[in-house]
Coordinates of C-alpha atoms in Angstrom, one line a residue:
M1 CA 50.8 213.7 32.4
P2 CA 48.0 211.1 33.1
V3 CA 44.4 212.2 34.1
Y4 CA 43.0 210.5 36.9
Q5 CA 39.3 209.6 37.1
H6 CA 36.7 207.5 38.6
R7 CA 33.3 206.8 37.8
I8 CA 30.1 206.9 40.0
G9 CA 26.8 205.7 38.4
V10 CA 26.7 207.4 35.2
Q11 CA 29.0 210.5 35.9
N12 CA 32.7 210.0 35.1
Y13 CA 34.9 212.3 37.5
Q14 CA 38.0 213.5 35.9
F15 CA 41.2 215.1 37.6
E16 CA 43.7 216.8 35.4
D17 CA 46.6 216.0 37.5
L18 CA 47.9 214.7 40.9
A19 CA 47.6 218.1 42.5
A20 CA 43.9 218.5 41.5
L21 CA 43.5 214.7 42.5
M22 CA 44.6 215.3 46.0
A23 CA 42.9 218.6 46.4
R24 CA 39.5 217.1 45.5
A25 CA 40.0 214.4 47.8
S26 CA 40.5 216.6 50.8
P27 CA 37.7 216.9 53.5
E28 CA 36.1 220.3 53.3
R29 CA 37.7 223.6 54.4
S30 CA 37.3 227.3 53.7
G31 CA 41.1 227.8 52.5
D32 CA 40.5 225.3 49.7
Q33 CA 37.6 226.9 48.7
L34 CA 38.9 230.1 48.5
A35 CA 42.0 228.9 46.3
G36 CA 39.1 227.4 44.0
V37 CA 40.7 223.9 44.4
A38 CA 38.3 222.3 46.6
A39 CA 35.8 219.7 45.5
R40 CA 32.4 221.1 43.6
S41 CA 30.3 218.4 45.5
A42 CA 30.4 215.7 47.8
Q43 CA 30.0 213.1 45.0
E44 CA 33.3 214.8 43.4
R45 CA 35.1 214.4 46.8
V46 CA 34.1 210.5 46.8
A47 CA 35.1 210.1 43.5
A48 CA 38.7 211.5 44.2
Q49 CA 39.3 209.8 47.2
M50 CA 38.2 206.4 45.4
A51 CA 40.7 207.2 42.6
L52 CA 43.5 208.2 45.4
A53 CA 42.9 205.0 47.1
D54 CA 43.7 203.0 44.0
L55 CA 46.8 205.1 43.1
P56 CA 50.2 203.4 43.5
L57 CA 52.5 204.9 46.1
N58 CA 55.3 205.2 43.8
R59 CA 53.3 207.5 41.6
F60 CA 54.3 210.2 44.1
L61 CA 58.1 209.7 43.2
H62 CA 57.3 210.0 39.5
E63 CA 55.0 213.1 39.5
A64 CA 55.8 216.3 41.3
I65 CA 52.8 218.4 42.5
V66 CA 55.3 221.3 42.4
P67 CA 57.8 221.6 40.0
Y68 CA 61.2 219.8 40.8
E69 CA 63.0 222.5 38.6
T70 CA 62.0 225.1 40.3
D71 CA 61.3 224.5 43.9
E72 CA 63.9 223.5 46.4
V73 CA 61.5 221.8 48.8
T74 CA 60.2 219.5 45.8
R75 CA 64.2 218.8 45.2
L76 CA 64.6 218.1 49.2
I77 CA 61.7 215.5 49.1
I78 CA 62.8 213.6 46.0
D79 CA 66.5 213.7 46.4
G80 CA 66.4 213.1 50.1
H81 CA 64.0 209.9 49.7
D82 CA 65.2 206.7 51.4
A83 CA 64.3 203.9 48.9
A84 CA 65.4 201.2 51.3
A85 CA 63.2 202.4 54.0
F86 CA 60.0 202.7 51.2
A87 CA 60.7 199.1 50.0
P88 CA 58.4 197.4 52.4
V89 CA 55.4 199.5 51.0
A90 CA 56.6 200.3 47.8
S91 CA 54.1 197.8 45.9
L92 CA 50.9 199.4 47.7
T93 CA 48.5 201.6 46.5
V94 CA 47.2 204.8 49.0
G95 CA 44.5 202.7 50.2
G96 CA 46.6 199.7 50.7
L97 CA 48.9 202.0 52.9
R98 CA 45.9 203.0 55.0
D99 CA 45.0 199.3 55.4
W100 CA 48.8 198.7 56.4
L101 CA 48.7 201.3 58.9
L102 CA 45.8 200.3 60.6
S103 CA 46.8 196.6 61.2
D104 CA 48.9 195.3 64.1
M105 CA 51.7 194.8 61.6
A106 CA 52.3 198.4 61.8
D107 CA 54.0 198.8 65.0
S108 CA 56.1 201.6 66.7
E109 CA 59.5 200.4 65.2
S110 CA 58.3 199.4 61.8
L111 CA 56.9 203.0 61.4
R112 CA 59.9 204.4 62.8
A113 CA 62.1 202.6 60.3
L114 CA 59.5 203.5 57.5
A115 CA 59.6 207.1 58.1
P116 CA 62.5 208.1 55.8
G117 CA 60.8 206.3 52.9
L118 CA 57.6 208.1 53.1
T119 CA 57.0 211.6 51.3
P120 CA 54.7 214.4 52.5
E121 CA 52.5 213.8 49.6
M122 CA 52.4 210.2 50.4
V123 CA 51.3 210.8 54.4
A124 CA 49.0 213.8 53.0
A125 CA 47.3 211.5 50.5
V126 CA 46.6 208.7 53.0
S127 CA 45.4 211.0 55.6
K128 CA 42.6 211.9 53.1
L129 CA 41.3 208.6 53.2
M130 CA 41.0 208.4 57.0
R131 CA 38.5 209.0 59.6
N132 CA 39.5 211.1 62.8
Q133 CA 39.7 207.8 64.6
D134 CA 42.3 206.4 62.2
L135 CA 44.4 209.4 62.5
I136 CA 44.3 209.1 66.0
L137 CA 45.1 205.4 66.1
V138 CA 48.1 205.7 63.7
A139 CA 49.8 208.5 65.1
R140 CA 49.4 207.1 68.7
K141 CA 51.9 204.5 67.5
C142 CA 54.5 206.9 66.3
H143 CA 57.2 207.6 69.1
V144 CA 59.6 210.5 68.1
Q145 CA 62.0 211.4 70.8
T146 CA 64.3 214.2 70.9
R147 CA 66.7 215.9 73.5
F148 CA 68.2 219.3 74.5
R149 CA 68.2 219.6 78.3
G150 CA 65.5 217.1 78.6
T151 CA 63.7 214.2 77.0
I152 CA 60.8 214.9 74.7
G153 CA 58.2 212.7 73.2
L154 CA 58.7 209.3 75.4
P155 CA 55.6 207.3 75.3
G156 CA 53.0 208.3 78.2
R157 CA 54.4 211.9 78.5
L158 CA 53.0 215.3 77.6
S159 CA 55.2 218.2 77.4
T160 CA 54.0 222.0 77.2
R161 CA 55.3 225.1 75.8
L162 CA 55.4 227.9 78.5
Q163 CA 54.4 230.9 76.5
P164 CA 54.6 234.0 78.6
N165 CA 53.8 236.6 76.1
H166 CA 53.5 240.2 77.0
P167 CA 52.1 243.0 74.8
T168 CA 55.1 245.4 75.9
D169 CA 57.7 242.9 76.7
D170 CA 57.3 244.1 80.5
P171 CA 59.8 241.9 82.4
A172 CA 57.4 241.7 85.3
G173 CA 54.5 240.7 83.4
I174 CA 56.6 237.9 81.5
A175 CA 58.1 236.8 84.9
A176 CA 54.8 236.5 86.5
S177 CA 53.5 234.4 83.7
V178 CA 56.7 232.1 83.8
L179 CA 55.9 231.9 87.7
D180 CA 52.5 230.7 87.1
G181 CA 53.4 228.3 84.4
L182 CA 55.8 226.5 86.6
L183 CA 53.8 226.2 89.5
Y184 CA 51.3 224.4 87.2
G185 CA 54.0 222.1 85.9
S186 CA 54.3 223.8 82.4
G187 CA 57.5 224.4 80.4
D188 CA 59.2 221.1 79.9
A189 CA 59.0 221.5 76.0
V190 CA 60.2 225.0 75.9
I191 CA 59.9 228.4 77.7
G192 CA 59.1 230.4 74.4
I193 CA 58.3 234.2 74.2
N194 CA 56.9 235.8 70.8
P195 CA 58.4 239.4 71.5
A196 CA 56.3 242.4 70.9
A197 CA 59.5 244.6 69.9
D198 CA 60.8 242.1 67.4
N199 CA 64.4 243.7 67.3
V200 CA 68.0 242.0 68.1
P201 CA 69.0 244.2 71.3
Q202 CA 65.2 243.1 72.5
V203 CA 65.6 239.7 71.7
V204 CA 69.3 239.4 73.3
R205 CA 67.5 240.9 76.7
L206 CA 64.5 238.4 76.7
L207 CA 67.0 235.4 76.2
Q208 CA 69.2 236.8 79.0
M209 CA 66.5 237.1 81.3
L210 CA 65.0 233.4 80.4
D211 CA 68.4 231.9 80.8
A212 CA 68.8 233.5 84.1
V213 CA 65.9 232.0 85.3
I214 CA 66.8 228.6 84.0
E215 CA 70.0 228.7 85.4
Q216 CA 69.2 229.9 88.8
Y217 CA 66.6 227.6 89.5
E218 CA 68.4 224.5 87.6
I219 CA 65.3 224.0 85.6
P220 CA 65.8 221.0 83.0
T221 CA 64.3 223.0 79.9
Q222 CA 65.4 225.4 77.2
S223 CA 64.3 228.8 75.9
C224 CA 63.5 230.3 73.0
V225 CA 62.7 233.8 71.6
L226 CA 60.4 233.2 68.3
T227 CA 62.1 235.9 66.3
H228 CA 63.1 235.6 62.7
V229 CA 66.2 233.3 61.9
T230 CA 68.3 236.1 60.9
N231 CA 67.9 237.9 64.1
T232 CA 68.9 234.7 66.1
L233 CA 71.9 234.6 64.1
Q234 CA 72.9 238.2 65.2
A235 CA 71.9 237.5 68.7
I236 CA 74.6 234.6 68.6
E237 CA 77.1 236.7 67.1
R238 CA 76.4 239.3 70.1
G239 CA 77.1 236.3 72.6
A240 CA 73.4 235.8 73.5
P241 CA 72.6 232.5 75.3
V242 CA 70.5 231.0 72.5
D243 CA 69.1 227.4 73.3
L244 CA 66.5 226.9 70.3
V245 CA 66.5 228.6 66.8
F246 CA 63.0 229.2 66.0
Q247 CA 61.7 230.0 62.4
S248 CA 58.1 229.7 60.6
I249 CA 58.2 227.5 57.5
G250 CA 56.3 226.4 54.3
G251 CA 55.9 223.7 52.1
T252 CA 57.1 225.4 49.0
E253 CA 60.3 227.4 47.9
A254 CA 58.1 230.7 47.6
T255 CA 56.3 230.2 50.9
N256 CA 59.9 230.2 52.4
R257 CA 61.0 233.3 50.5
S258 CA 57.8 235.2 51.7
F259 CA 59.1 234.4 55.2
G260 CA 62.5 235.7 54.3
L261 CA 64.6 232.5 54.3
D262 CA 65.7 229.4 52.3
L263 CA 67.1 225.9 53.4
A264 CA 70.5 227.4 53.2
L265 CA 69.8 229.9 55.9
L266 CA 68.2 227.3 58.1
A267 CA 71.3 225.1 57.7
E268 CA 73.6 227.8 58.9
A269 CA 71.7 228.6 61.6
R270 CA 71.4 225.1 62.9
E271 CA 75.4 224.9 62.8
A272 CA 75.4 228.2 64.9
A273 CA 73.4 226.9 67.7
L274 CA 75.1 223.7 67.6
G275 CA 78.6 225.4 68.0
L276 CA 77.2 227.0 71.2
Q277 CA 77.2 223.3 72.6
R278 CA 74.5 224.3 75.5
G279 CA 72.5 221.3 75.3
R280 CA 72.9 218.9 78.4
V281 CA 75.2 215.5 78.4
F282 CA 72.9 213.1 79.4
D283 CA 73.8 209.4 81.1
D284 CA 74.9 208.0 77.7
G285 CA 77.4 210.7 77.2
L286 CA 75.7 212.2 74.1
R287 CA 74.8 216.0 74.3
G288 CA 71.5 217.2 73.4
R289 CA 71.7 218.2 69.7
N290 CA 68.2 219.1 68.8
V291 CA 68.4 222.9 68.5
M292 CA 65.7 223.8 66.1
Y293 CA 62.0 224.9 66.8
F294 CA 59.7 225.1 63.7
E295 CA 56.3 226.5 63.6
T296 CA 53.7 225.7 60.5
G297 CA 50.1 226.3 59.7
Q298 CA 47.7 225.1 57.0
G299 CA 46.9 228.1 54.9
S300 CA 50.3 230.0 55.0
A301 CA 51.4 229.0 51.5
L302 CA 48.0 230.4 49.9
S303 CA 48.0 233.5 52.2
A304 CA 51.4 234.1 50.3
N305 CA 50.1 233.1 46.9
A306 CA 52.6 230.3 47.0
H307 CA 50.5 227.3 47.0
H308 CA 51.1 226.3 43.1
G309 CA 47.3 225.3 43.0
C310 CA 47.6 222.6 45.8
D311 CA 45.5 221.9 48.5
Q312 CA 46.7 223.4 51.9
Q313 CA 46.7 220.5 53.9
T314 CA 49.1 218.8 51.2
V315 CA 51.3 222.0 51.2
E316 CA 51.4 221.6 55.0
A317 CA 52.5 218.2 54.8
R318 CA 55.5 219.5 52.5
A319 CA 56.6 221.8 55.4
Y320 CA 57.4 218.7 57.4
A321 CA 60.0 217.6 54.8
V322 CA 61.9 220.9 55.6
A323 CA 61.5 220.4 59.4
R324 CA 62.7 216.9 59.2
R325 CA 65.9 217.9 57.3
F326 CA 67.2 219.9 60.4
E327 CA 66.3 217.4 63.3
P328 CA 64.2 219.9 65.4
L329 CA 63.6 219.6 69.1
L330 CA 60.1 220.7 68.4
V331 CA 57.5 221.4 65.6
N332 CA 54.1 222.9 66.1
S333 CA 51.1 223.2 63.8
V334 CA 49.6 226.6 65.1
V335 CA 46.3 225.0 63.6
G336 CA 43.6 227.9 63.9
F337 CA 45.7 230.9 64.2
I338 CA 45.3 232.0 60.6
G339 CA 41.8 232.5 60.8
P340 CA 38.5 231.4 59.3
E341 CA 39.4 232.1 55.8
Y342 CA 41.4 228.8 55.9
L343 CA 39.7 226.8 58.6
F344 CA 36.1 228.1 59.2
D345 CA 35.2 226.5 62.1
G346 CA 35.7 224.1 65.1
K347 CA 35.2 221.1 63.0
Q348 CA 37.6 221.9 60.4
I349 CA 40.2 223.0 63.0
I350 CA 39.8 219.6 64.8
R351 CA 40.3 217.9 61.5
A352 CA 43.3 220.0 60.5
G353 CA 44.9 219.4 63.9
L354 CA 44.6 215.7 63.6
E355 CA 45.7 215.5 60.2
D356 CA 48.7 217.9 61.1
H357 CA 49.7 215.7 63.8
F358 CA 49.2 212.4 62.0
C359 CA 51.2 213.5 58.9
A360 CA 54.3 214.8 60.9
K361 CA 54.6 211.8 63.1
L362 CA 54.3 209.4 60.2
L363 CA 57.1 211.4 58.8
G364 CA 59.3 211.1 62.0
L365 CA 58.6 214.4 63.6
P366 CA 58.3 215.7 67.3
M367 CA 55.2 217.0 66.6
G368 CA 52.9 219.4 68.9
C369 CA 49.8 221.2 68.2
D370 CA 48.9 225.0 69.2
I371 CA 45.3 224.1 69.9
C372 CA 43.8 227.6 68.9
Y373 CA 41.3 230.0 67.2
T374 CA 40.9 233.6 66.4
N375 CA 37.9 235.3 67.8
H376 CA 36.1 235.7 64.5
A377 CA 36.3 231.9 63.6
E378 CA 32.9 229.9 64.4
A379 CA 34.9 228.1 67.1
D380 CA 34.9 228.1 70.9
Q381 CA 37.1 227.0 73.9
D382 CA 34.8 223.6 73.7
D383 CA 36.0 222.6 70.5
M384 CA 39.4 223.2 71.8
D385 CA 38.7 220.9 74.6
V386 CA 37.8 218.3 72.2
L387 CA 40.8 218.5 69.8
L388 CA 43.0 218.7 72.9
T389 CA 41.5 215.5 74.4
L390 CA 41.8 214.0 70.9
L391 CA 45.4 214.8 70.5
G392 CA 46.1 213.7 74.0
V393 CA 45.0 210.2 73.2
A394 CA 46.8 210.5 69.6
G395 CA 50.2 211.1 71.6
V396 CA 50.7 214.6 70.5
T397 CA 54.2 215.5 71.7
F398 CA 53.5 219.0 73.3
I399 CA 50.9 221.7 73.6
M400 CA 50.9 225.4 74.8
G401 CA 50.4 226.7 78.2
I402 CA 49.1 230.3 78.4
P403 CA 47.6 232.2 81.4
G404 CA 43.7 231.8 81.2
S405 CA 44.2 230.4 77.7
D406 CA 44.1 233.9 76.4
D407 CA 47.2 235.3 74.6
V408 CA 47.2 239.1 75.1
M409 CA 49.9 239.8 72.8
L410 CA 49.0 237.9 70.0
N411 CA 45.1 237.9 70.6
Y412 CA 44.0 234.6 70.1
Q413 CA 42.6 231.9 72.1
T414 CA 44.6 228.5 72.9
T415 CA 45.2 226.4 76.1
S416 CA 46.0 227.1 79.5
F417 CA 48.2 225.7 82.3
H418 CA 45.0 224.2 83.7
D419 CA 44.2 222.6 80.2
A420 CA 47.7 220.6 80.3
L421 CA 47.0 219.4 83.9
Y422 CA 43.4 218.2 82.7
A423 CA 45.0 216.2 79.8
R424 CA 47.6 214.7 82.0
R425 CA 45.4 213.8 84.6
V426 CA 42.5 212.1 82.6
L427 CA 45.0 210.6 80.3
G428 CA 47.6 209.2 83.0
L429 CA 50.1 211.6 81.2
R430 CA 53.2 213.1 82.7
P431 CA 55.7 215.7 81.7
A432 CA 59.3 214.8 80.4
P433 CA 61.2 212.8 83.0
E434 CA 63.9 215.2 83.9
F435 CA 61.3 218.0 84.3
E436 CA 59.0 215.9 86.2
A437 CA 61.8 215.1 88.7
W438 CA 62.6 218.8 89.1
L439 CA 58.9 219.7 89.8
Q440 CA 58.8 217.1 92.4
R441 CA 62.2 218.2 93.9
V442 CA 60.9 221.6 94.2
G443 CA 57.7 220.8 95.8
V444 CA 55.4 221.8 92.8
F445 CA 54.4 218.2 91.8
D446 CA 53.1 215.4 94.2
P447 CA 55.8 212.8 94.0
R448 CA 53.2 210.2 95.1
Q449 CA 50.7 211.0 92.3
A450 CA 51.7 211.7 88.8
A451 CA 50.7 215.1 87.5
H452 CA 49.1 216.2 90.5
L453 CA 49.9 219.5 92.3
A454 CA 51.5 219.1 96.0
P455 CA 49.4 219.8 98.7
L456 CA 51.0 223.0 99.6
A457 CA 51.8 224.3 96.0
D458 CA 49.8 227.4 96.4
A459 CA 52.2 228.3 99.2
M460 CA 54.8 228.7 96.4
P461 CA 58.0 226.9 96.8
A462 CA 61.0 228.3 98.6
G463 CA 62.9 231.1 96.4
F464 CA 60.4 231.1 93.4
A465 CA 59.4 234.5 94.8
Q466 CA 62.4 235.7 93.4
L467 CA 61.6 235.5 90.1
L468 CA 59.2 238.3 90.2
P469 CA 61.3 241.6 89.9
R470 CA 61.2 243.9 92.8
S471 CA 59.3 247.3 92.1

């Protein structure tokens, strides 16, 4: 196995393998320091980045950072690589790929065609050579569209997950949050609940409640209860109205085992959800078939002691190979949720959010971001405003919508219904087209102005009061 090196002045920096080179080239973050893989100085980081820039891209096809023999995610990446799609950039180095991505030759169509030919390690490597504005510029050119009851990811659109969590799963509390979100135009990506009581009967009750709302008001969106995939399979067996199958995923086989899953289980769940045929039949005669919703986050592999000595951003990118295999409707980096042990402050959270979005979009995924932090992190809502704005410019697929930015069940800070309106207004973005038409039809949005509340929106459109359970 080759030793990678680069000389700066009289100092020759050596990196024992590709995983070490990638780790030392990563921008500073607390998780890599905790793992003992971070660069030991700014000079070493620069040396690693320069050595990485000179590395041929095809090296990633011959040296696995996690062993092929013992890791099914590595086997998925290598065995599923599309050599024909890779051919246009096969002769480039990592630095050469960066230059090409930033050029006008890399347009939306060429990036869509290239996606199957890129491995997660390639896109993680090139991200380590990029400034924030580079990550934004390239991600903005990547357009990834998915469909279930609406069309997610069209250019000029920003969707939201309406997240009506409640600390006791109280139906009235959940309904109030759903109503609040709908009145601010949130919910076109999904109405998704993290259940406080994570058992199958409660999951079924919550799914039935959300389905009743969607059906009664003919809302062109989808529901999801964010429970373990095995619970969702049991819910399907009990006849529950499952739209999307949720699961947290990681970038190594061992990480996924810590979540209680493997690739075969995800395949089984996807087939079960497809068999329900709950997606809308669109004008082209095709039914919406994107039935998976995945969440990821830098640091999950390290927290499970399943990172194989790799840096957290590279392992995170490998999770996107898992997601890509199952053609999801939505993928979401819960970027600051794990805590300051992995992303210490606002600067690290902002950088990680832009990296995750860039890598996933370049790999062909419908990437959103839970723009968030925990209360013990060195971050605040101003940092989240910055990341929200930058991701909006970068073309993020969706963000969270939560009452007052404060999730009272999960106890973390994220983005609110008002934040989504802000981003749509200042950046000229709109909801998914089917959902936008519904908002205008029921009187929430003003049909004369994109992403603006109707003049009488505070007066609650007719019939919406029925959402609130009667005491």
